[in-house]
Short mmCIF file of C-alpha atoms in Angstrom, two decimals:
data_model
loop_
_atom_site.label_atom_id
_atom_site.label_comp_id
_atom_site.label_asym_id
_atom_site.label_seq_id
_atom_site.Cartn_x
_atom_site.Cartn_y
_atom_site.Cartn_z
CA MET E 8 -0.01 0.00 -0.01
CA SER E 9 1.37 3.41 -0.92
CA THR E 10 1.96 6.13 1.69
CA ALA E 11 -0.88 8.19 0.17
CA ASN E 12 -3.34 5.27 0.36
CA ALA E 13 -2.28 4.45 3.90
CA THR E 14 -2.86 8.06 4.93
CA ALA E 15 -6.31 8.06 3.29
CA THR E 16 -7.26 4.83 5.03
CA ARG E 17 -6.19 6.18 8.41
CA GLY E 18 -8.09 9.41 7.72
CA ARG E 19 -11.50 7.91 7.07
CA PRO E 20 -12.37 6.86 10.63
CA LYS E 21 -11.34 10.32 11.90
CA SER E 22 -13.50 12.00 9.24
CA THR E 23 -16.43 9.70 10.11
CA ALA E 24 -16.02 10.55 13.79
CA LYS E 25 -16.08 14.27 13.08
CA LYS E 26 -19.15 13.92 10.94
CA ALA E 27 -20.84 12.08 13.83
CA GLN E 28 -19.83 14.90 16.21
CA ILE E 29 -21.29 17.46 13.82
CA PHE E 30 -24.51 15.47 13.50
CA GLU E 31 -24.94 15.17 17.28
CA ALA E 32 -24.22 18.84 17.85
CA ALA E 33 -26.58 19.92 15.06
CA VAL E 34 -29.46 17.74 16.27
CA ASN E 35 -29.16 19.09 19.81
CA LEU E 36 -28.95 22.72 18.66
CA PHE E 37 -31.83 22.44 16.21
CA LEU E 38 -33.97 21.02 19.02
CA GLU E 39 -32.81 23.64 21.51
CA LYS E 40 -32.89 26.74 19.32
CA GLY E 41 -34.77 25.79 16.16
CA PHE E 42 -33.38 26.01 12.65
CA ASP E 43 -33.31 29.79 12.36
CA GLY E 44 -31.83 30.23 15.82
CA THR E 45 -28.92 27.91 15.10
CA SER E 46 -25.78 29.00 13.20
CA MET E 47 -23.08 26.92 11.59
CA ASP E 48 -20.58 28.66 13.91
CA GLU E 49 -22.50 27.34 16.95
CA ILE E 50 -22.65 23.86 15.45
CA ALA E 51 -18.88 23.87 14.88
CA GLU E 52 -18.27 25.10 18.40
CA ARG E 53 -20.58 22.51 19.96
CA ALA E 54 -19.04 19.74 17.82
CA GLU E 55 -15.52 20.95 18.75
CA VAL E 56 -14.46 21.17 15.11
CA SER E 57 -13.66 24.09 12.83
CA LYS E 58 -16.31 25.75 10.72
CA GLN E 59 -14.31 24.68 7.68
CA THR E 60 -14.66 21.06 8.79
CA VAL E 61 -18.45 21.47 9.04
CA TYR E 62 -18.57 22.82 5.49
CA SER E 63 -16.28 20.04 4.25
CA HIS E 64 -19.09 17.60 5.15
CA PHE E 65 -22.18 19.74 4.51
CA ARG E 66 -22.66 22.43 1.87
CA SER E 67 -25.15 24.45 3.92
CA LYS E 68 -27.21 24.50 7.10
CA GLU E 69 -30.16 23.23 5.03
CA ASP E 70 -28.07 20.31 3.81
CA LEU E 71 -27.08 19.51 7.38
CA PHE E 72 -30.67 19.73 8.59
CA SER E 73 -31.82 17.29 5.87
CA TYR E 74 -29.01 14.91 6.81
CA CYS E 75 -30.03 14.97 10.46
CA ILE E 76 -33.63 14.03 9.61
CA ALA E 77 -32.56 11.27 7.21
CA GLU E 78 -29.96 9.88 9.60
CA LYS E 79 -32.59 9.58 12.33
CA CYS E 80 -34.56 7.29 10.01
CA VAL E 81 -31.46 5.19 9.34
CA SER E 82 -30.74 4.92 13.08
CA TYR E 83 -34.16 3.23 13.47
CA GLU E 84 -33.37 0.88 10.55
CA LEU E 85 -35.90 2.61 8.31
CA SER E 86 -33.87 2.41 5.10
CA PRO E 87 -33.93 0.06 2.04
CA GLU E 88 -31.21 -2.33 3.24
CA PHE E 89 -33.27 -3.33 6.25
CA LEU E 90 -36.39 -4.37 4.24
CA ASP E 91 -36.10 -8.10 3.56
CA LEU E 92 -38.15 -9.16 0.55
CA GLU E 93 -37.75 -12.83 1.45
CA ARG E 94 -39.29 -12.43 4.88
CA PRO E 95 -43.07 -13.01 5.14
CA VAL E 96 -44.88 -9.78 4.37
CA ASP E 97 -46.85 -9.70 7.63
CA GLN E 98 -43.68 -10.11 9.70
CA MET E 99 -41.80 -7.43 7.79
CA LEU E 100 -44.63 -4.92 8.05
CA ARG E 101 -44.90 -5.52 11.79
CA VAL E 102 -41.17 -4.80 12.14
CA VAL E 103 -41.51 -1.63 10.06
CA GLY E 104 -44.50 -0.55 12.15
CA ARG E 105 -42.64 -1.03 15.44
CA LYS E 106 -39.55 0.82 14.27
CA PHE E 107 -41.63 3.60 12.73
CA THR E 108 -43.69 4.13 15.87
CA ASP E 109 -40.55 3.99 18.01
CA LEU E 110 -39.15 6.86 15.94
CA LEU E 111 -42.43 8.80 15.94
CA HIS E 112 -42.80 8.59 19.70
CA SER E 113 -39.22 9.50 20.52
CA ASP E 114 -38.67 12.76 22.38
CA ASP E 115 -36.50 14.16 19.57
CA ALA E 116 -39.04 13.44 16.87
CA ILE E 117 -41.93 14.85 18.89
CA HIS E 118 -40.04 18.03 19.73
CA MET E 119 -38.89 18.55 16.16
CA LYS E 120 -42.42 18.11 14.81
CA ARG E 121 -43.77 20.68 17.29
CA LEU E 122 -41.10 23.16 16.24
CA LEU E 123 -41.82 22.63 12.54
CA CYS E 124 -45.58 22.97 12.95
CA ALA E 125 -45.12 26.18 14.92
CA SER E 126 -42.92 27.69 12.16
CA ALA E 127 -44.64 26.20 9.10
CA GLU E 128 -46.21 29.49 7.94
CA GLN E 129 -43.00 31.48 8.39
CA SER E 130 -40.62 28.76 7.14
CA PRO E 131 -42.28 26.70 4.40
CA VAL E 132 -38.86 25.83 2.92
CA LEU E 133 -37.84 24.20 6.21
CA SER E 134 -41.08 22.20 6.22
CA GLU E 135 -40.28 21.01 2.72
CA LEU E 136 -36.79 19.93 3.75
CA TYR E 137 -38.28 17.95 6.67
CA TYR E 138 -40.94 16.40 4.47
CA GLU E 139 -38.44 15.30 1.80
CA ALA E 140 -35.93 13.79 4.26
CA GLY E 141 -38.44 12.29 6.69
CA PRO E 142 -42.10 11.57 5.76
CA LYS E 143 -41.53 11.35 2.01
CA HIS E 144 -38.54 9.10 2.59
CA MET E 145 -40.78 6.71 4.54
CA ILE E 146 -43.56 6.86 1.95
CA ASP E 147 -41.11 6.15 -0.90
CA LEU E 148 -39.43 3.36 1.06
CA LEU E 149 -42.69 1.56 1.85
CA THR E 150 -44.08 2.21 -1.65
CA ASP E 151 -41.09 0.49 -3.23
CA TYR E 152 -41.34 -2.47 -0.85
CA LEU E 153 -45.10 -2.93 -1.45
CA ARG E 154 -44.68 -2.59 -5.21
CA ARG E 155 -41.98 -5.28 -5.29
CA GLN E 156 -44.07 -7.61 -3.15
CA ALA E 157 -47.06 -7.03 -5.48
CA GLU E 158 -44.83 -7.93 -8.45
CA ARG E 159 -44.03 -11.19 -6.64
CA GLY E 160 -47.76 -11.92 -6.31
CA ARG E 161 -47.84 -11.55 -2.54
CA LEU E 162 -50.03 -8.45 -2.52
CA LYS E 163 -52.77 -7.17 -4.82
CA LEU E 164 -52.27 -3.43 -5.25
CA ASP E 165 -53.49 -0.95 -7.87
CA ASP E 166 -51.61 1.94 -6.30
CA PRO E 167 -48.67 1.00 -3.99
CA ARG E 168 -48.12 4.67 -2.94
CA THR E 169 -51.70 5.07 -1.75
CA ALA E 170 -51.41 1.81 0.15
CA ALA E 171 -48.14 2.95 1.76
CA CYS E 172 -49.70 6.22 2.86
CA GLN E 173 -52.71 4.41 4.30
CA LEU E 174 -50.58 2.06 6.39
CA LEU E 175 -48.18 4.74 7.65
CA HIS E 176 -51.05 7.02 8.66
CA MET E 177 -52.74 4.12 10.46
CA PHE E 178 -49.51 3.61 12.40
CA LEU E 179 -49.71 7.22 13.71
CA GLY E 180 -52.59 6.31 15.95
CA GLU E 181 -53.79 7.96 19.17
CA THR E 182 -50.52 7.62 21.05
CA HIS E 183 -48.69 9.86 18.60
CA LEU E 184 -51.39 12.55 18.89
CA LEU E 185 -51.32 12.44 22.67
CA ARG E 186 -47.51 12.69 22.67
CA LEU E 187 -47.60 15.55 20.20
CA LEU E 188 -50.12 17.48 22.30
CA ASN E 189 -48.06 16.77 25.46
CA LEU E 190 -50.97 14.86 26.97
CA ARG E 191 -48.88 11.73 27.49
CA GLN E 192 -45.28 11.65 28.70
CA THR E 193 -44.64 7.92 28.47
CA VAL E 194 -45.52 5.25 25.94
CA ASP E 195 -47.12 1.88 26.70
CA GLN E 196 -44.96 -0.13 24.35
CA GLU E 197 -47.01 -3.31 24.60
CA ALA E 198 -50.19 -1.42 23.69
CA VAL E 199 -48.43 0.28 20.76
CA ASN E 200 -47.14 -3.08 19.48
CA ASP E 201 -50.67 -4.53 19.70
CA TYR E 202 -51.97 -1.53 17.79
CA VAL E 203 -49.32 -1.96 15.06
CA ASP E 204 -50.26 -5.63 14.71
CA ALA E 205 -53.92 -4.69 14.35
CA CYS E 206 -53.04 -2.12 11.65
CA VAL E 207 -51.03 -4.71 9.69
CA ASP E 208 -53.84 -7.27 10.01
CA MET E 209 -56.39 -4.79 8.67
CA PHE E 210 -54.04 -3.69 5.86
CA LEU E 211 -53.43 -7.27 4.71
CA ARG E 212 -57.14 -8.12 4.80
CA ALA E 213 -57.55 -5.40 2.17
CA TYR E 214 -54.51 -6.06 0.03
CA ARG E 215 -53.38 -9.67 0.39
#
């Protein structure tokens, strides 16, 4: 291995660690101060890196915000590589439902959604960034999964995207609303899991 290649190999973990520091700092600051109240200088300071390092990973604050939303989905295994087409459809959808509701009910997700709803009229661009990186990502992810299972003959769907939206909105349920309105501080995980199972059963009665 050449000296240049060895240096590059050694550099990657350090770069990855710095990106993780930036991500953690940005998430915390966005939740504390909102998007408009957070600067790239503050993110760099909180992450203990230079502003130049922040910009070496992210072109803009908007780019960083989108990354934070998308990375939260990945951290809950809500990305294409985690959807197993060989696994029975009912089992896979139950797993998706549990992971999706875990994310929805998390303190970070609830707080971020409150902030975005409060600023939606003043910051429609921010709402669009959130929608593209979060909700739309989930709709697209589930749409592709359902379409591929329909092609295999396991589901009967005329419109996979409509079906994906129907299932995801069923998953929202009462618990999410109560959390969003700050009427419930804790989540009864067993009750949520039972609710997810009921949603999947109803969905498959319509589309299997």
